[in-house]
GROMACS .gro file of C-alpha atoms in nm:
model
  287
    1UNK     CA    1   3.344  -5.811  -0.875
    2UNK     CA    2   3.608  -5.612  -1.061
    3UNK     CA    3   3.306  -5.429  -1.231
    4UNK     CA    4   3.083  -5.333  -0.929
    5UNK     CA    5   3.408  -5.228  -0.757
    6UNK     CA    6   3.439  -4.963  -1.078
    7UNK     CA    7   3.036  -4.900  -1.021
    8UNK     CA    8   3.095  -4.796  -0.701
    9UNK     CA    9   3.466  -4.629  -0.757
   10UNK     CA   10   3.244  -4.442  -1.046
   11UNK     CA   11   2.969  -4.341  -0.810
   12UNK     CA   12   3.214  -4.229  -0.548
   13UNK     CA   13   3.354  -3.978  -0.826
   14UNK     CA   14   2.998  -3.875  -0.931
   15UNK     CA   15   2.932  -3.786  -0.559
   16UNK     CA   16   3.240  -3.610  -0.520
   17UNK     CA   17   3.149  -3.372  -0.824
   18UNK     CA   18   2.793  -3.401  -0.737
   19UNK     CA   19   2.922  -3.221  -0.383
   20UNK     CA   20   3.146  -2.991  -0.564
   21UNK     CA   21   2.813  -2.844  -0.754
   22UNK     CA   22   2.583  -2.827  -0.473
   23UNK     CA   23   2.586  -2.448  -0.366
   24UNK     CA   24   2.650  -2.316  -0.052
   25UNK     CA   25   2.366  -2.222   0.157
   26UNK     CA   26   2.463  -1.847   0.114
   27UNK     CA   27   2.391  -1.826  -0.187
   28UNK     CA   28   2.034  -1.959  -0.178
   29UNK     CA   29   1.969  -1.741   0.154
   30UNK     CA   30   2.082  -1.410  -0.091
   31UNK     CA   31   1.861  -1.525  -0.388
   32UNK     CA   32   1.596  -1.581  -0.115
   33UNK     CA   33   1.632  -1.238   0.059
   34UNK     CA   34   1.636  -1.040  -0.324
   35UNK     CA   35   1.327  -1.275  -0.431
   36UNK     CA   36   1.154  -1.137  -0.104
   37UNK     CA   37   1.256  -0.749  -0.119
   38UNK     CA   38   1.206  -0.761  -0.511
   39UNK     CA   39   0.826  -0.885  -0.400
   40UNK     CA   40   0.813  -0.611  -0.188
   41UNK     CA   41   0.935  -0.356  -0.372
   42UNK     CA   42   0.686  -0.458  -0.640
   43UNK     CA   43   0.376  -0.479  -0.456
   44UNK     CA   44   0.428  -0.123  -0.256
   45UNK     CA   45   0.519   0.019  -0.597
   46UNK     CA   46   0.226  -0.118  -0.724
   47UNK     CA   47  -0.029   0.001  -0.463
   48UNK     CA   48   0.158   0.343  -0.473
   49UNK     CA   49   0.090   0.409  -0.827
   50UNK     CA   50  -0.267   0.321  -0.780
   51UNK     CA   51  -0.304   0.553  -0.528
   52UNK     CA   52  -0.132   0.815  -0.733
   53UNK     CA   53  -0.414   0.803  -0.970
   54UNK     CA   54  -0.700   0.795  -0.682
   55UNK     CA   55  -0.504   1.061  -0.493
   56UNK     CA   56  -0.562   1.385  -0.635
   57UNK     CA   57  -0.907   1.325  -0.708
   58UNK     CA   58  -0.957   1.227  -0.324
   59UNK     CA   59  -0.798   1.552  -0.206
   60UNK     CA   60  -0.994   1.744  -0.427
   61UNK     CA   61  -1.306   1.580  -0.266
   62UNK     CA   62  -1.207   1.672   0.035
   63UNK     CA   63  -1.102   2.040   0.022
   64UNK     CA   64  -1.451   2.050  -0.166
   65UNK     CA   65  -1.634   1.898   0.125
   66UNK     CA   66  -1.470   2.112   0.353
   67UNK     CA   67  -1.566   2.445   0.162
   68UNK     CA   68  -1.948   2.302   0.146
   69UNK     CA   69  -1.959   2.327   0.545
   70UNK     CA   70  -1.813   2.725   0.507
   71UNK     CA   71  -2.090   2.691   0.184
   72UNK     CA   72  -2.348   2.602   0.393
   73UNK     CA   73  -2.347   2.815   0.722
   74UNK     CA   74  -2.347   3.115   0.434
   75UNK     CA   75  -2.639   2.990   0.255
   76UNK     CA   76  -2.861   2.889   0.552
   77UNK     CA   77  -2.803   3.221   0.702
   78UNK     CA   78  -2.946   3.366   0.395
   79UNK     CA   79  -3.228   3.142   0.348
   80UNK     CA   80  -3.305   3.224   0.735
   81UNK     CA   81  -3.361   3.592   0.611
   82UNK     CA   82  -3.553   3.564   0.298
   83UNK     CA   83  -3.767   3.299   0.486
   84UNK     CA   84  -3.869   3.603   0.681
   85UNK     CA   85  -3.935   3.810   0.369
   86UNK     CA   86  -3.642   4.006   0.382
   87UNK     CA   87  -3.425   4.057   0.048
   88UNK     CA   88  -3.070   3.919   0.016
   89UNK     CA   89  -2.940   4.214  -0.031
   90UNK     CA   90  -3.061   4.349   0.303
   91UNK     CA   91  -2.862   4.070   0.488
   92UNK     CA   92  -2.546   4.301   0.601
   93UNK     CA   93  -2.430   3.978   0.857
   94UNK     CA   94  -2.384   3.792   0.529
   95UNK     CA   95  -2.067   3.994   0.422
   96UNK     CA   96  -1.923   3.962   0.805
   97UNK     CA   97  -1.958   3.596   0.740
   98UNK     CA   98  -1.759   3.607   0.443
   99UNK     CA   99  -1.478   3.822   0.592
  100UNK     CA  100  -1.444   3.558   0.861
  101UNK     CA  101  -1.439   3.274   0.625
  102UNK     CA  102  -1.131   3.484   0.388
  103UNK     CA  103  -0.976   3.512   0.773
  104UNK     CA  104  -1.051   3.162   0.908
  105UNK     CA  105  -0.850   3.021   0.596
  106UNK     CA  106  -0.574   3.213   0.399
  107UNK     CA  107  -0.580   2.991   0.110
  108UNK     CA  108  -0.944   3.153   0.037
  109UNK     CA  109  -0.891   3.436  -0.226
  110UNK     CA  110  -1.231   3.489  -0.272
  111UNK     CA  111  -1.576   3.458  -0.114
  112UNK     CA  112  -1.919   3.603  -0.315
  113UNK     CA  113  -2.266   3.638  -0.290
  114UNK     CA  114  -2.366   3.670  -0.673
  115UNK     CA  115  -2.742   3.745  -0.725
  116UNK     CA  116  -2.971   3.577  -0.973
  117UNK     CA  117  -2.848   3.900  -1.233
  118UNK     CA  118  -2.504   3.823  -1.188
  119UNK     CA  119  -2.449   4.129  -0.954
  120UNK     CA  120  -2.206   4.121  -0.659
  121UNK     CA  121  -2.386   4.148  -0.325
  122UNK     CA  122  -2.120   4.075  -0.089
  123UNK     CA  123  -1.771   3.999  -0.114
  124UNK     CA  124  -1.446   3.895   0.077
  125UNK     CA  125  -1.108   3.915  -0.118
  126UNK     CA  126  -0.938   4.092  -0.313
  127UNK     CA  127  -0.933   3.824  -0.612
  128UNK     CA  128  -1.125   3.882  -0.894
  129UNK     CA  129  -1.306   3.619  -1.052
  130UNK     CA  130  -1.629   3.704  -1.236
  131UNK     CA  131  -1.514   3.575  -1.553
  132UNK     CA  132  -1.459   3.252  -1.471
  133UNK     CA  133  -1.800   3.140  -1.308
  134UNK     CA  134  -1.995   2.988  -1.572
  135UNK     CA  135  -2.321   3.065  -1.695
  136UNK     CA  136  -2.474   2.768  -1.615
  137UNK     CA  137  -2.449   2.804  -1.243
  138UNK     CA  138  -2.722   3.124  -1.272
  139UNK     CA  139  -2.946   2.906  -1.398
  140UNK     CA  140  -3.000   2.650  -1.160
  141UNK     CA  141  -3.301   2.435  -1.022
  142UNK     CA  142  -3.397   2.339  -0.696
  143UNK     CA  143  -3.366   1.967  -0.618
  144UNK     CA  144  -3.784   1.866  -0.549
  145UNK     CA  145  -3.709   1.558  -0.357
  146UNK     CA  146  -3.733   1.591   0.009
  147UNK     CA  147  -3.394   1.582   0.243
  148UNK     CA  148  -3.192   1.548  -0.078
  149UNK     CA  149  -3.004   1.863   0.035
  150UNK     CA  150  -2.866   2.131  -0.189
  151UNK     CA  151  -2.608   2.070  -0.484
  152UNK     CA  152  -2.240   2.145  -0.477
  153UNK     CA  153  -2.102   2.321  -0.820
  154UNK     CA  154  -1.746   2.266  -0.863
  155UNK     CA  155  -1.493   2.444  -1.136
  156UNK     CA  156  -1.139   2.388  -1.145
  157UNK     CA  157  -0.955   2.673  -1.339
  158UNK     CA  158  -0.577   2.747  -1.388
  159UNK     CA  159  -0.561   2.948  -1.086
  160UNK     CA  160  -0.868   2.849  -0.873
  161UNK     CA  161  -1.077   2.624  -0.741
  162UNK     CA  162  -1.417   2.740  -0.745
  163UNK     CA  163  -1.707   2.581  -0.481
  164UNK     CA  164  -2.039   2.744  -0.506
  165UNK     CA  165  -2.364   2.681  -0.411
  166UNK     CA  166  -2.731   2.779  -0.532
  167UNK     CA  167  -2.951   3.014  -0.343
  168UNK     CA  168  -3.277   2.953  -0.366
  169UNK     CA  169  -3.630   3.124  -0.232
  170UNK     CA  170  -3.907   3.033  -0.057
  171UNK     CA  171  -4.107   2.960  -0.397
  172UNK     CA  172  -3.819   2.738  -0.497
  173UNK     CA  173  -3.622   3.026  -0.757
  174UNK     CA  174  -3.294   3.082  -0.747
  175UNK     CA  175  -3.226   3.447  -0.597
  176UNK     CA  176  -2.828   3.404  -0.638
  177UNK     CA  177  -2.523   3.191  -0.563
  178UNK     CA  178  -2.267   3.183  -0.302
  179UNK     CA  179  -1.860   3.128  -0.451
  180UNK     CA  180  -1.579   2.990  -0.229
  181UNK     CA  181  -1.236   3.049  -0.441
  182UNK     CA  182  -0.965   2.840  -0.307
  183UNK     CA  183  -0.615   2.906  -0.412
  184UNK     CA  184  -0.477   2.646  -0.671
  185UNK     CA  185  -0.145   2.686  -0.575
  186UNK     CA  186  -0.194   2.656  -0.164
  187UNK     CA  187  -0.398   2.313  -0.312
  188UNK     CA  188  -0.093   2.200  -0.490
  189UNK     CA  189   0.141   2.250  -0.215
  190UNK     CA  190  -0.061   2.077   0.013
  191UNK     CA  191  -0.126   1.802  -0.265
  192UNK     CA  192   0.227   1.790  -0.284
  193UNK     CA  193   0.324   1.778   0.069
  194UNK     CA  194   0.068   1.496   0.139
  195UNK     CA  195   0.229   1.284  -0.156
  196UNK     CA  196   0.562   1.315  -0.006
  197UNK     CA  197   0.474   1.187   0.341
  198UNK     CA  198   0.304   0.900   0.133
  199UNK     CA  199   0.650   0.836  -0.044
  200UNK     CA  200   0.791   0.828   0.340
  201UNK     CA  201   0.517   0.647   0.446
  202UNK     CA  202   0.580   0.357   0.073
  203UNK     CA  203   0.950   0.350   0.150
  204UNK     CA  204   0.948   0.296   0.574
  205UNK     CA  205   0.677   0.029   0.527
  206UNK     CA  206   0.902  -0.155   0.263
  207UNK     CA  207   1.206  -0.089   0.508
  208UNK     CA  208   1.047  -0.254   0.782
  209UNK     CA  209   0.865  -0.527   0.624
  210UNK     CA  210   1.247  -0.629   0.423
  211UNK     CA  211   1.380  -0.635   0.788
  212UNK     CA  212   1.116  -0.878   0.918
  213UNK     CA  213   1.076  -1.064   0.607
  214UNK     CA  214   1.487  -1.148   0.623
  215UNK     CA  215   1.488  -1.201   0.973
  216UNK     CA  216   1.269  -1.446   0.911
  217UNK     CA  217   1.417  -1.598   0.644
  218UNK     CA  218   1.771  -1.583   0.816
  219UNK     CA  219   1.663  -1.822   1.086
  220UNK     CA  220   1.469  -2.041   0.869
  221UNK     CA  221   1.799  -2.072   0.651
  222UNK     CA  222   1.991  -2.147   0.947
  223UNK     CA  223   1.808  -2.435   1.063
  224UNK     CA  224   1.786  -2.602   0.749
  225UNK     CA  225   2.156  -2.526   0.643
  226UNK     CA  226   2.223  -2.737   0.975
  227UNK     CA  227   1.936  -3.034   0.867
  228UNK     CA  228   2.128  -3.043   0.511
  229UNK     CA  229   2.487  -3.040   0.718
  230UNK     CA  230   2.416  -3.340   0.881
  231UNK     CA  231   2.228  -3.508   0.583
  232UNK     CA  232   2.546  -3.396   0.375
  233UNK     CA  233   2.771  -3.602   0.639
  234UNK     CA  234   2.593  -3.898   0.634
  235UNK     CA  235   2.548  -3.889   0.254
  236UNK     CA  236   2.988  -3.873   0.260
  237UNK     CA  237   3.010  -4.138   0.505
  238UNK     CA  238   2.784  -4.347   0.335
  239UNK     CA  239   2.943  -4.299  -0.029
  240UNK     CA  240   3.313  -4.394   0.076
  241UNK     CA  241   3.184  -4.686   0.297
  242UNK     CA  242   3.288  -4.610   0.589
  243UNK     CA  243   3.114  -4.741   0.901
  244UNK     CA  244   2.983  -4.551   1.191
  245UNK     CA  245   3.050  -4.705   1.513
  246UNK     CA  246   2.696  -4.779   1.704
  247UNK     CA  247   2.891  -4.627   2.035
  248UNK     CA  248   3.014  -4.335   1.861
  249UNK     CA  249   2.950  -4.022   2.040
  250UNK     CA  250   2.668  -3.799   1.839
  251UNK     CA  251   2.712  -3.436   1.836
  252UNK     CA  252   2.376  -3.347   1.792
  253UNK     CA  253   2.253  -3.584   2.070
  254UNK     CA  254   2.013  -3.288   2.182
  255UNK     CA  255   1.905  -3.264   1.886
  256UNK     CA  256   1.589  -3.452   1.827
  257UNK     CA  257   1.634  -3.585   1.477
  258UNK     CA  258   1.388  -3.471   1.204
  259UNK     CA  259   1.202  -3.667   0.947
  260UNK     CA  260   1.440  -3.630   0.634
  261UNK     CA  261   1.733  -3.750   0.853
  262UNK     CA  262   1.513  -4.016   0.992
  263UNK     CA  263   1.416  -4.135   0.673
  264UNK     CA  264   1.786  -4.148   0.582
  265UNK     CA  265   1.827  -4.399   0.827
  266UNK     CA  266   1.602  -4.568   0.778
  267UNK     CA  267   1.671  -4.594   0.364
  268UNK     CA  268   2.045  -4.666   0.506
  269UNK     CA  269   1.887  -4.921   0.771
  270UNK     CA  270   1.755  -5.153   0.441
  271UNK     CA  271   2.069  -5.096   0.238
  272UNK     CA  272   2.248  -5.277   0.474
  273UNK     CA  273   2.041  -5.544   0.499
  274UNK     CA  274   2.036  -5.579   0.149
  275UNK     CA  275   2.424  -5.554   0.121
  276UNK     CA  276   2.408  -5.858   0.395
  277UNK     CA  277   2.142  -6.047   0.232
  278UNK     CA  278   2.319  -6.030  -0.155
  279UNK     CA  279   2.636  -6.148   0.085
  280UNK     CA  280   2.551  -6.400   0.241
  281UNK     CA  281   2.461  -6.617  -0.034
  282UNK     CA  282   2.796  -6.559  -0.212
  283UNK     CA  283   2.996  -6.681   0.087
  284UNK     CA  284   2.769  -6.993   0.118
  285UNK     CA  285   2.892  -7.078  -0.231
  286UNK     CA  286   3.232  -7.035  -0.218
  287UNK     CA  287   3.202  -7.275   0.083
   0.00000   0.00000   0.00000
């Protein structure tokens, strides 16, 4: 007897510091809440440096695609007139057109009709940018498959972004080119300006996503903080022996109990069964 009694005395004292270590529910909500913004933090940062990469290369696509549709309403203007036989150079409408384009966009330095020689026909701008249009783009041939359209030549120079496109005749020979010279530096402030409402964009979606996530997690921390309250209780109560009246008044009688707590009742249920079965046959022999 003396040595369960220093059993249980023992296991008492083990609780006791067993309780002393158990953290407070806090702490685990805190580690929770940085485990959840840290996530959050990592995966935006993550998909933001991808799209870093992808960015630029996107814009540039689609300043390019824009300056094909100013490309193209030049070029089909001038295939309109030397389908009728008439030279390019004849064309006067064609510099009009590019004097509207220069107006229509300020970030357009330039705008040139180069013919097959590499003489200018008609120009918009006072840029000057002969020298950097390679040699390559004179030489060009025209695409044989049907509804393939016409090919886009792109440059990308210190200062410039060059677009052109080839001109071609009605026997399929290139007769010239048609250049579209779009400022570098209006592309990099716009490049720029984009990439910082994408930062704004990054940091407000991790804002609001931290604010749901630990709202969340605030109320799922509360109602388990009360499940391992009332757990905790019974666990004291049941570790210095004392024993809860079957009319005493429950504080949580709204509550509906859940399953660990039942299950702790029920494990407490058979304890004391077994405490009055190993009992029982004690008494009978001291009898």
């Amino acid at each position: 007897m003396a040595s369960l009694t220093a059993e249980h005395d023992g296991a008492g004292t083990a609780g006791s510091s067993g309780d002393k270590a158990i953290p407070k529910g806090g702490s685990l909500m805190g580690r929770l809440g940085l485990t959840l913004v840290f996530v959050l933090l990592f995966s935006v940062s993550l998909s933001a440096l991808l799209a870093y990469f992808n960015f630029e290369k996107r814009h540039r696509e689609l300043i390019s695609s824009r300056l094909q549709v100013m490309l193209d309403e030049v070029r089909l203007g001038i295939d309109y007139g030397t389908g009728l036989g008439l030279p390019v150079s004849s064309l006067t409408e064609t510099g009009e057109q590019l004097k509207n384009l220069v107006k229509a966009d300020p970030a357009i330095d330039k705008a040139v009709v180069y013919s097959a020689q590499k003489q200018r026909l008609f120009q918009a701008g006072s840029a000057e940018i002969s020298g950097l249009i390679p040699p390559g783009w004179f030489q060009q041939v025209a695409n044989e498959v049907p509804g393939s359209g016409v090919h886009l030549l792109i440059r990308e120079t210190d200062d410039y972004l060059l677009v052109a496109e080839p001109i071609f005749n009605t026997f399929n020979v290139q007769s010239g080119i048609v250049v579209l010279a779009y400022s570098r530096g209006a592309y990099q402030a716009e490049n720029a300006m984009l990439m910082k409402q994408q930062a704004w964009q990054s940091g407000l979606g991790v804002l609001v996503s931290a604010l749901v996530g630990l709202s969340f997690l605030w109320l799922m921390m509360r109602r388990l903080r009360r499940q391992i309250l009332r757990l905790s209780g019974s666990l004291d109560r049941q570790l210095k022996g004392d024993a809860v009246p079957e009319k005493a008044p429950n504080v949580n009688a709204l509550q509906p109990p859940d399953e660990l707590e039942a299950r702790f009742q029920l494990l407490h249920d058979r304890v004391q069964e077994a405490q009055k079965a190993s009992s029982n046959p004690s008494d009978s022999r001291q009898k």
